[in-house]
Amino acid sequence: MAEVEGIAFLMQPTTDVIAKVEEISYCPLDSSASQDECEAAALTATSGNVVGSLQVVDKKNLPSGCSMRQGDRTVYFNVNTHGEKSDCFTSICQLNPSKMPGVVKVKEVSNCPSGLELDQEECIFAGLTAGGYLLRDVLQVQHRSDVPSGCFVREDDNNLYFNTNPNPNVAPLTQYASICQLSSKMPNVVKLDGVSHCLFDSMLTQEECIGAGLAAGGILIGDKLVLQNSPEVPSGCFIRKGDNGIYFNINPSGEEALSHTSICKFKSDVPGVLQARKASICPLGSEYTREECIFAGMTAGGTLVDFNILEDDWNDRPSGCFVEEGGEKTTFFNTNTNGYRNDDFVSICKDEWPCPV
């Protein structure tokens, strides 16, 4: 069957991550340690360097939840849910992997692909989830034109930064890795074998390929999209089966390859598809090619087997593109030009042909 992929969340740690975070009023994403967990979390975050017993308070002038006063390193738990950030207190957060967003590091981009951006608060926790560090327990906020926009980590020290400049004037830099979030904003995508490129406006851009490829279960080799210029692999976005890496072929004259799976936008609205024609063959001029049949078949409600149509030379089925009327609604392509009408199957034809009825 056609595999319309959901969202794959990456890089989630398997155990809680305890973090000290300054300049926040509370720990978001349900990451605040509970009152019972607070003292133990503070001990973990400070390697045991705390003073006295837990102080439970109800105040608006310090962060909600678990925190530590910087001067004397006393641990507090503020039950007031409307607390404020304070220069004197460091929040103690406990990041539960099951509640953290899926994040991915992407190198050699000037910003996260559309739909994968993080705001400053999200950057702190997504960055920690991705293995980054807070320099002096604070997210380093900058406005620069020579570093990636938004949330990123510097590779040499793994510290987290946030660039408020939405349009940095830089080429992609290898010493930085953007921290991006996979989200429900990503479009549905379909994995297709046996195509040289994505038809009917279903081609992805390079930027879209990163998020769509991750959503389809691919990985970024070296944390980046691998670009190729080859006539021997599919054009556009694809996953190579050997390493499951996400690639983008800029050559517009690519060809299908059994070892590569194209990633396309899911199209269920290919124009001009006659979905219910009982015939041995489509009228002259209304036939779909084998590649077109994959997309037209999906519009007609057909499904794929292992990301492809079933192709053969049958003498008891319609010629060209057709869909099983019952069962799994599998899409087929018959290379036999002397087709045979079979009411178990529906021919898929173009409605723009010279002599319509």
mmCIF file of C-alpha atoms in Angstrom:
data_model
loop_
_atom_site.group_PDB
_atom_site.id
_atom_site.type_symbol
_atom_site.label_atom_id
_atom_site.label_comp_id
_atom_site.label_asym_id
_atom_site.label_seq_id
_atom_site.Cartn_x
_atom_site.Cartn_y
_atom_site.Cartn_z
ATOM 1 C CA MET A 1 0.000 0.000 0.000
ATOM 2 C CA ALA A 2 1.077 3.606 -0.448
ATOM 3 C CA GLU A 3 2.906 4.730 2.640
ATOM 4 C CA VAL A 4 1.877 8.231 3.622
ATOM 5 C CA GLU A 5 4.324 9.002 6.349
ATOM 6 C CA GLY A 6 3.675 10.688 9.665
ATOM 7 C CA ILE A 7 6.219 12.582 11.685
ATOM 8 C CA ALA A 8 9.290 10.806 13.006
ATOM 9 C CA PHE A 9 10.690 12.325 16.228
ATOM 10 C CA LEU A 10 14.455 12.090 16.496
ATOM 11 C CA MET A 11 17.211 12.390 19.067
ATOM 12 C CA GLN A 12 15.078 11.793 22.155
ATOM 13 C CA PRO A 13 17.145 10.819 25.205
ATOM 14 C CA THR A 14 16.128 7.677 27.059
ATOM 15 C CA THR A 15 16.473 9.142 30.565
ATOM 16 C CA ASP A 16 15.459 12.447 32.135
ATOM 17 C CA VAL A 17 17.788 15.378 31.480
ATOM 18 C CA ILE A 18 18.290 17.622 34.529
ATOM 19 C CA ALA A 19 19.216 21.190 33.619
ATOM 20 C CA LYS A 20 19.904 24.521 35.308
ATOM 21 C CA VAL A 21 18.307 27.348 33.324
ATOM 22 C CA GLU A 22 18.518 31.059 34.084
ATOM 23 C CA GLU A 23 16.268 33.890 32.897
ATOM 24 C CA ILE A 24 13.019 31.899 32.702
ATOM 25 C CA SER A 25 9.910 32.189 34.875
ATOM 26 C CA TYR A 26 9.068 28.471 34.798
ATOM 27 C CA CYS A 27 10.103 25.220 33.143
ATOM 28 C CA PRO A 28 7.840 24.718 30.086
ATOM 29 C CA LEU A 29 6.713 21.507 28.381
ATOM 30 C CA ASP A 30 5.921 19.888 31.749
ATOM 31 C CA SER A 31 9.642 19.853 32.488
ATOM 32 C CA SER A 32 9.450 21.265 36.013
ATOM 33 C CA ALA A 33 10.575 18.886 38.728
ATOM 34 C CA SER A 34 7.769 18.202 41.192
ATOM 35 C CA GLN A 35 8.063 19.255 44.826
ATOM 36 C CA ASP A 36 9.069 15.703 45.752
ATOM 37 C CA GLU A 37 11.655 15.599 42.932
ATOM 38 C CA CYS A 38 13.002 19.133 43.388
ATOM 39 C CA GLU A 39 15.744 18.569 45.954
ATOM 40 C CA ALA A 40 17.116 15.465 44.222
ATOM 41 C CA ALA A 41 17.026 17.230 40.833
ATOM 42 C CA ALA A 42 18.937 20.200 42.269
ATOM 43 C CA LEU A 43 21.568 17.873 43.721
ATOM 44 C CA THR A 44 21.976 16.241 40.307
ATOM 45 C CA ALA A 45 22.139 19.582 38.472
ATOM 46 C CA THR A 46 24.784 20.986 40.824
ATOM 47 C CA SER A 47 26.739 17.783 41.503
ATOM 48 C CA GLY A 48 25.624 17.948 45.128
ATOM 49 C CA ASN A 49 26.565 21.596 45.651
ATOM 50 C CA VAL A 50 23.441 22.867 47.449
ATOM 51 C CA VAL A 51 22.910 24.235 50.943
ATOM 52 C CA GLY A 52 20.246 23.378 53.509
ATOM 53 C CA SER A 53 16.873 21.751 53.015
ATOM 54 C CA LEU A 54 14.162 22.479 50.458
ATOM 55 C CA GLN A 55 12.255 25.730 51.069
ATOM 56 C CA VAL A 56 8.610 25.680 49.923
ATOM 57 C CA VAL A 57 7.250 29.182 49.229
ATOM 58 C CA ASP A 58 4.354 30.963 47.509
ATOM 59 C CA LYS A 59 5.818 34.064 45.851
ATOM 60 C CA LYS A 60 5.478 35.960 42.566
ATOM 61 C CA ASN A 61 8.991 37.413 42.522
ATOM 62 C CA LEU A 62 10.838 34.159 41.807
ATOM 63 C CA PRO A 63 10.342 31.405 39.208
ATOM 64 C CA SER A 64 7.511 28.927 39.583
ATOM 65 C CA GLY A 65 8.447 25.390 40.533
ATOM 66 C CA CYS A 66 11.933 24.232 41.444
ATOM 67 C CA SER A 67 14.806 26.739 41.571
ATOM 68 C CA MET A 68 18.021 27.574 43.401
ATOM 69 C CA ARG A 69 19.030 30.941 44.855
ATOM 70 C CA GLN A 70 22.414 31.840 43.420
ATOM 71 C CA GLY A 71 23.889 33.606 46.423
ATOM 72 C CA ASP A 72 23.606 30.879 49.057
ATOM 73 C CA ARG A 73 22.615 27.916 46.771
ATOM 74 C CA THR A 74 19.430 27.238 48.740
ATOM 75 C CA VAL A 75 16.838 25.166 46.866
ATOM 76 C CA TYR A 76 13.273 26.508 46.646
ATOM 77 C CA PHE A 77 9.992 25.178 45.365
ATOM 78 C CA ASN A 78 7.538 27.940 44.487
ATOM 79 C CA VAL A 79 3.921 26.746 44.436
ATOM 80 C CA ASN A 80 2.809 30.037 42.851
ATOM 81 C CA THR A 81 2.068 29.271 39.181
ATOM 82 C CA HIS A 82 2.491 32.933 38.174
ATOM 83 C CA GLY A 83 6.108 33.310 39.214
ATOM 84 C CA GLU A 84 8.549 35.613 37.442
ATOM 85 C CA LYS A 85 12.099 35.198 36.239
ATOM 86 C CA SER A 86 14.693 36.581 38.598
ATOM 87 C CA ASP A 87 18.381 37.381 38.248
ATOM 88 C CA CYS A 88 18.881 35.802 41.664
ATOM 89 C CA PHE A 89 17.351 32.391 40.909
ATOM 90 C CA THR A 90 18.219 29.544 38.558
ATOM 91 C CA SER A 91 15.377 27.211 37.556
ATOM 92 C CA ILE A 92 15.938 23.474 37.936
ATOM 93 C CA CYS A 93 14.192 21.656 35.092
ATOM 94 C CA GLN A 94 13.722 17.954 34.532
ATOM 95 C CA LEU A 95 13.222 17.165 30.859
ATOM 96 C CA ASN A 96 11.082 14.057 30.439
ATOM 97 C CA PRO A 97 11.908 12.424 27.064
ATOM 98 C CA SER A 98 8.294 11.423 26.434
ATOM 99 C CA LYS A 99 7.184 15.069 26.674
ATOM 100 C CA MET A 100 9.998 16.681 24.715
ATOM 101 C CA PRO A 101 9.556 17.616 21.043
ATOM 102 C CA GLY A 102 11.485 15.691 18.412
ATOM 103 C CA VAL A 103 14.554 17.652 17.384
ATOM 104 C CA VAL A 104 17.258 17.305 14.776
ATOM 105 C CA LYS A 105 20.599 18.976 14.119
ATOM 106 C CA VAL A 106 20.983 20.278 10.564
ATOM 107 C CA LYS A 107 24.337 21.479 9.243
ATOM 108 C CA GLU A 108 25.112 23.755 6.314
ATOM 109 C CA VAL A 109 21.849 25.690 6.387
ATOM 110 C CA SER A 110 21.369 29.368 7.220
ATOM 111 C CA ASN A 111 18.103 28.625 9.040
ATOM 112 C CA CYS A 112 15.764 25.757 9.852
ATOM 113 C CA PRO A 113 13.440 24.706 7.014
ATOM 114 C CA SER A 114 9.985 26.271 7.093
ATOM 115 C CA GLY A 115 7.831 24.646 9.761
ATOM 116 C CA LEU A 116 10.802 23.405 11.779
ATOM 117 C CA GLU A 117 11.808 26.677 13.474
ATOM 118 C CA LEU A 118 11.990 27.065 17.257
ATOM 119 C CA ASP A 119 11.349 30.139 19.388
ATOM 120 C CA GLN A 120 13.822 31.161 22.098
ATOM 121 C CA GLU A 121 12.132 29.252 24.896
ATOM 122 C CA GLU A 122 11.764 26.123 22.768
ATOM 123 C CA CYS A 123 15.411 26.482 21.750
ATOM 124 C CA ILE A 124 16.586 26.003 25.329
ATOM 125 C CA PHE A 125 14.838 22.698 25.820
ATOM 126 C CA ALA A 126 15.143 21.366 22.269
ATOM 127 C CA GLY A 127 18.838 22.236 22.344
ATOM 128 C CA LEU A 128 19.367 20.443 25.645
ATOM 129 C CA THR A 129 17.471 17.453 24.256
ATOM 130 C CA ALA A 130 19.869 17.480 21.282
ATOM 131 C CA GLY A 131 22.878 17.387 23.608
ATOM 132 C CA GLY A 132 23.722 21.096 23.656
ATOM 133 C CA TYR A 133 24.856 23.121 26.671
ATOM 134 C CA LEU A 134 23.845 26.444 28.180
ATOM 135 C CA LEU A 135 26.862 28.699 28.671
ATOM 136 C CA ARG A 136 26.626 29.962 32.268
ATOM 137 C CA ASP A 137 23.137 28.365 32.334
ATOM 138 C CA VAL A 138 21.812 30.972 29.865
ATOM 139 C CA LEU A 139 20.790 30.779 26.205
ATOM 140 C CA GLN A 140 23.127 33.126 24.325
ATOM 141 C CA VAL A 141 20.876 35.489 22.327
ATOM 142 C CA GLN A 142 22.502 37.424 19.477
ATOM 143 C CA HIS A 143 21.584 39.485 16.425
ATOM 144 C CA ARG A 144 24.188 38.711 13.790
ATOM 145 C CA SER A 145 24.453 38.321 10.027
ATOM 146 C CA ASP A 146 27.311 35.799 10.056
ATOM 147 C CA VAL A 147 25.663 32.879 11.909
ATOM 148 C CA PRO A 148 22.486 30.843 11.244
ATOM 149 C CA SER A 149 19.112 32.327 12.081
ATOM 150 C CA GLY A 150 17.219 31.010 15.102
ATOM 151 C CA CYS A 151 18.406 28.187 17.328
ATOM 152 C CA PHE A 152 21.846 26.704 16.718
ATOM 153 C CA VAL A 153 24.770 25.037 18.432
ATOM 154 C CA ARG A 154 28.422 25.841 17.840
ATOM 155 C CA GLU A 155 30.252 22.638 17.016
ATOM 156 C CA ASP A 156 33.510 23.417 18.831
ATOM 157 C CA ASP A 157 31.981 23.939 22.298
ATOM 158 C CA ASN A 158 28.397 22.622 21.800
ATOM 159 C CA ASN A 159 26.982 25.767 23.421
ATOM 160 C CA LEU A 160 23.465 26.885 22.496
ATOM 161 C CA TYR A 161 22.767 30.187 20.749
ATOM 162 C CA PHE A 162 19.757 31.985 19.314
ATOM 163 C CA ASN A 163 20.155 34.489 16.485
ATOM 164 C CA THR A 164 17.255 36.949 16.256
ATOM 165 C CA ASN A 165 18.249 37.991 12.717
ATOM 166 C CA PRO A 166 15.748 36.207 10.423
ATOM 167 C CA ASN A 167 17.818 36.832 7.286
ATOM 168 C CA PRO A 168 21.515 36.280 7.967
ATOM 169 C CA ASN A 169 23.731 37.182 5.049
ATOM 170 C CA VAL A 170 25.921 34.095 5.178
ATOM 171 C CA ALA A 171 26.659 30.978 3.218
ATOM 172 C CA PRO A 172 26.047 27.786 5.210
ATOM 173 C CA LEU A 173 28.826 27.368 7.744
ATOM 174 C CA THR A 174 30.152 23.994 8.831
ATOM 175 C CA GLN A 175 31.081 25.122 12.357
ATOM 176 C CA TYR A 176 27.415 25.634 13.269
ATOM 177 C CA ALA A 177 24.465 23.240 13.366
ATOM 178 C CA SER A 178 20.902 24.528 13.424
ATOM 179 C CA ILE A 179 18.588 22.932 15.989
ATOM 180 C CA CYS A 180 15.215 22.316 14.385
ATOM 181 C CA GLN A 181 11.966 20.770 15.520
ATOM 182 C CA LEU A 182 9.882 18.301 13.567
ATOM 183 C CA SER A 183 6.274 19.364 13.830
ATOM 184 C CA SER A 184 2.751 18.720 12.592
ATOM 185 C CA LYS A 185 3.283 21.546 10.094
ATOM 186 C CA MET A 186 5.232 19.167 7.884
ATOM 187 C CA PRO A 187 3.300 18.151 4.756
ATOM 188 C CA ASN A 188 2.246 14.570 4.132
ATOM 189 C CA VAL A 189 4.776 12.821 1.955
ATOM 190 C CA VAL A 190 4.820 9.604 0.008
ATOM 191 C CA LYS A 191 7.730 7.261 -0.687
ATOM 192 C CA LEU A 192 7.810 6.032 -4.281
ATOM 193 C CA ASP A 193 9.986 3.480 -6.027
ATOM 194 C CA GLY A 194 10.251 3.232 -9.787
ATOM 195 C CA VAL A 195 10.063 6.934 -10.663
ATOM 196 C CA SER A 196 12.698 9.214 -12.157
ATOM 197 C CA HIS A 197 11.180 12.305 -10.552
ATOM 198 C CA CYS A 198 8.057 13.504 -8.764
ATOM 199 C CA LEU A 199 5.284 14.389 -11.227
ATOM 200 C CA PHE A 200 2.245 16.691 -11.110
ATOM 201 C CA ASP A 201 3.792 19.450 -8.963
ATOM 202 C CA SER A 202 4.714 17.010 -6.200
ATOM 203 C CA MET A 203 8.441 17.813 -6.357
ATOM 204 C CA LEU A 204 9.986 19.053 -3.116
ATOM 205 C CA THR A 205 12.461 21.907 -2.838
ATOM 206 C CA GLN A 206 15.835 21.338 -1.183
ATOM 207 C CA GLU A 207 14.553 23.021 1.975
ATOM 208 C CA GLU A 208 11.384 20.902 2.009
ATOM 209 C CA CYS A 209 13.426 17.766 1.329
ATOM 210 C CA ILE A 210 15.109 17.942 4.732
ATOM 211 C CA GLY A 211 11.890 17.902 6.746
ATOM 212 C CA ALA A 212 10.018 15.583 4.372
ATOM 213 C CA GLY A 213 12.925 13.151 4.234
ATOM 214 C CA LEU A 214 13.065 13.013 8.024
ATOM 215 C CA ALA A 215 9.290 12.549 8.151
ATOM 216 C CA ALA A 216 9.682 9.644 5.721
ATOM 217 C CA GLY A 217 12.168 7.921 8.012
ATOM 218 C CA GLY A 218 15.428 9.049 6.404
ATOM 219 C CA ILE A 219 18.486 10.400 8.192
ATOM 220 C CA LEU A 220 20.829 13.302 7.525
ATOM 221 C CA ILE A 221 24.289 11.948 6.725
ATOM 222 C CA GLY A 222 26.713 14.069 8.729
ATOM 223 C CA ASP A 223 23.709 16.133 9.910
ATOM 224 C CA LYS A 224 23.168 17.568 6.424
ATOM 225 C CA LEU A 225 21.299 17.058 3.158
ATOM 226 C CA VAL A 226 23.613 15.443 0.604
ATOM 227 C CA LEU A 227 23.491 17.145 -2.816
ATOM 228 C CA GLN A 228 24.207 15.296 -6.053
ATOM 229 C CA ASN A 229 24.264 16.126 -9.749
ATOM 230 C CA SER A 230 23.812 12.804 -11.499
ATOM 231 C CA PRO A 231 21.741 11.471 -14.428
ATOM 232 C CA GLU A 232 21.806 7.992 -12.852
ATOM 233 C CA VAL A 233 19.604 8.604 -9.795
ATOM 234 C CA PRO A 234 16.124 10.161 -9.445
ATOM 235 C CA SER A 235 15.840 13.926 -9.724
ATOM 236 C CA GLY A 236 14.932 15.831 -6.592
ATOM 237 C CA CYS A 237 14.528 14.393 -3.113
ATOM 238 C CA PHE A 238 15.186 10.724 -2.405
ATOM 239 C CA ILE A 239 16.355 8.259 0.229
ATOM 240 C CA ARG A 240 19.133 5.836 -0.633
ATOM 241 C CA LYS A 241 18.289 2.374 0.625
ATOM 242 C CA GLY A 242 21.855 1.421 1.511
ATOM 243 C CA ASP A 243 22.456 4.058 4.198
ATOM 244 C CA ASN A 244 18.916 5.480 4.571
ATOM 245 C CA GLY A 245 20.443 8.897 3.902
ATOM 246 C CA ILE A 246 18.466 11.835 2.515
ATOM 247 C CA TYR A 247 19.754 13.125 -0.829
ATOM 248 C CA PHE A 248 18.761 15.772 -3.355
ATOM 249 C CA ASN A 249 19.712 15.431 -7.016
ATOM 250 C CA ILE A 250 19.826 18.810 -8.748
ATOM 251 C CA ASN A 251 20.064 17.140 -12.170
ATOM 252 C CA PRO A 252 16.628 17.513 -13.854
ATOM 253 C CA SER A 253 17.282 14.509 -16.124
ATOM 254 C CA GLY A 254 17.577 11.830 -13.455
ATOM 255 C CA GLU A 255 16.375 8.275 -13.891
ATOM 256 C CA GLU A 256 14.729 5.688 -11.688
ATOM 257 C CA ALA A 257 17.036 3.471 -9.651
ATOM 258 C CA LEU A 258 16.038 0.417 -7.637
ATOM 259 C CA SER A 259 18.337 1.413 -4.782
ATOM 260 C CA HIS A 260 16.674 4.819 -4.339
ATOM 261 C CA THR A 261 13.220 5.804 -3.094
ATOM 262 C CA SER A 262 11.863 9.173 -4.212
ATOM 263 C CA ILE A 263 10.189 11.410 -1.629
ATOM 264 C CA CYS A 264 7.303 13.412 -3.069
ATOM 265 C CA LYS A 265 4.457 15.507 -1.757
ATOM 266 C CA PHE A 266 1.387 13.333 -1.363
ATOM 267 C CA LYS A 267 -0.941 14.151 -4.261
ATOM 268 C CA SER A 268 -4.525 12.956 -4.183
ATOM 269 C CA ASP A 269 -5.755 15.549 -6.669
ATOM 270 C CA VAL A 270 -3.996 14.892 -9.979
ATOM 271 C CA PRO A 271 -6.191 16.781 -12.481
ATOM 272 C CA GLY A 272 -8.042 15.092 -15.311
ATOM 273 C CA VAL A 273 -8.298 11.536 -13.960
ATOM 274 C CA LEU A 274 -11.245 9.385 -15.064
ATOM 275 C CA GLN A 275 -11.608 7.100 -12.071
ATOM 276 C CA ALA A 276 -14.208 4.544 -13.178
ATOM 277 C CA ARG A 277 -13.923 3.253 -16.716
ATOM 278 C CA LYS A 278 -14.584 -0.406 -17.481
ATOM 279 C CA ALA A 279 -12.601 -1.012 -20.659
ATOM 280 C CA SER A 280 -9.862 -3.121 -22.180
ATOM 281 C CA ILE A 281 -7.778 -0.042 -22.934
ATOM 282 C CA CYS A 282 -7.979 3.727 -22.524
ATOM 283 C CA PRO A 283 -9.022 5.663 -25.656
ATOM 284 C CA LEU A 284 -6.129 6.731 -27.859
ATOM 285 C CA GLY A 285 -4.445 9.798 -26.410
ATOM 286 C CA SER A 286 -5.819 9.324 -22.892
ATOM 287 C CA GLU A 287 -3.310 6.741 -21.664
ATOM 288 C CA TYR A 288 -1.047 7.348 -18.696
ATOM 289 C CA THR A 289 2.604 6.354 -18.767
ATOM 290 C CA ARG A 290 3.893 3.966 -16.137
ATOM 291 C CA GLU A 291 5.304 6.811 -13.987
ATOM 292 C CA GLU A 292 2.140 8.896 -14.364
ATOM 293 C CA CYS A 293 0.108 5.845 -13.364
ATOM 294 C CA ILE A 294 1.606 5.901 -9.857
ATOM 295 C CA PHE A 295 0.274 9.409 -9.202
ATOM 296 C CA ALA A 296 -2.978 9.064 -11.150
ATOM 297 C CA GLY A 297 -3.673 5.791 -9.358
ATOM 298 C CA MET A 298 -3.411 7.501 -5.966
ATOM 299 C CA THR A 299 -5.917 10.133 -7.120
ATOM 300 C CA ALA A 300 -8.260 7.298 -8.073
ATOM 301 C CA GLY A 301 -7.919 5.798 -4.595
ATOM 302 C CA GLY A 302 -5.375 3.180 -5.582
ATOM 303 C CA THR A 303 -2.644 1.886 -3.304
ATOM 304 C CA LEU A 304 0.953 0.825 -3.849
ATOM 305 C CA VAL A 305 2.814 -2.337 -2.907
ATOM 306 C CA ASP A 306 6.262 -1.667 -1.426
ATOM 307 C CA PHE A 307 6.055 1.951 -2.661
ATOM 308 C CA ASN A 308 5.412 0.910 -6.273
ATOM 309 C CA ILE A 309 2.748 -0.236 -8.717
ATOM 310 C CA LEU A 310 2.567 -3.872 -9.819
ATOM 311 C CA GLU A 311 3.730 -4.179 -13.423
ATOM 312 C CA ASP A 312 3.530 -7.182 -15.754
ATOM 313 C CA ASP A 313 2.377 -8.440 -19.161
ATOM 314 C CA TRP A 314 -1.149 -9.773 -18.602
ATOM 315 C CA ASN A 315 -3.524 -10.975 -21.331
ATOM 316 C CA ASP A 316 -6.588 -11.101 -19.070
ATOM 317 C CA ARG A 317 -6.514 -7.532 -17.732
ATOM 318 C CA PRO A 318 -6.832 -4.015 -19.183
ATOM 319 C CA SER A 319 -3.828 -2.445 -20.878
ATOM 320 C CA GLY A 320 -1.966 0.379 -19.199
ATOM 321 C CA CYS A 321 -2.966 1.831 -15.846
ATOM 322 C CA PHE A 322 -5.749 0.272 -13.791
ATOM 323 C CA VAL A 323 -6.861 -0.195 -10.189
ATOM 324 C CA GLU A 324 -8.339 -3.214 -8.470
ATOM 325 C CA GLU A 325 -12.016 -2.459 -7.838
ATOM 326 C CA GLY A 326 -12.244 -4.344 -4.547
ATOM 327 C CA GLY A 327 -9.832 -5.638 -1.948
ATOM 328 C CA GLU A 328 -6.758 -3.470 -1.393
ATOM 329 C CA LYS A 329 -7.414 -1.301 -4.481
ATOM 330 C CA THR A 330 -3.915 -2.077 -5.703
ATOM 331 C CA THR A 331 -2.642 -0.054 -8.672
ATOM 332 C CA PHE A 332 -1.362 -2.016 -11.689
ATOM 333 C CA PHE A 333 0.293 -1.282 -15.017
ATOM 334 C CA ASN A 334 -0.104 -3.752 -17.878
ATOM 335 C CA THR A 335 2.528 -3.549 -20.618
ATOM 336 C CA ASN A 336 0.411 -5.758 -22.897
ATOM 337 C CA THR A 337 -1.130 -3.425 -25.488
ATOM 338 C CA ASN A 338 -3.810 -5.998 -26.360
ATOM 339 C CA GLY A 339 -5.677 -5.634 -23.110
ATOM 340 C CA TYR A 340 -8.801 -7.478 -22.038
ATOM 341 C CA ARG A 341 -11.757 -5.961 -20.247
ATOM 342 C CA ASN A 342 -12.034 -7.416 -16.759
ATOM 343 C CA ASP A 343 -14.743 -6.067 -14.463
ATOM 344 C CA ASP A 344 -12.590 -6.757 -11.409
ATOM 345 C CA PHE A 345 -10.457 -3.781 -12.466
ATOM 346 C CA VAL A 346 -11.056 -0.130 -13.368
ATOM 347 C CA SER A 347 -8.966 1.550 -16.055
ATOM 348 C CA ILE A 348 -7.430 4.895 -15.084
ATOM 349 C CA CYS A 349 -7.490 7.277 -18.050
ATOM 350 C CA LYS A 350 -7.082 10.972 -18.749
ATOM 351 C CA ASP A 351 -10.326 12.832 -19.343
ATOM 352 C CA GLU A 352 -8.619 15.092 -21.880
ATOM 353 C CA TRP A 353 -8.651 12.925 -24.996
ATOM 354 C CA PRO A 354 -9.614 13.765 -28.574
ATOM 355 C CA CYS A 355 -13.067 12.149 -28.677
ATOM 356 C CA PRO A 356 -14.829 12.326 -25.291
ATOM 357 C CA VAL A 357 -18.255 10.722 -24.973
#
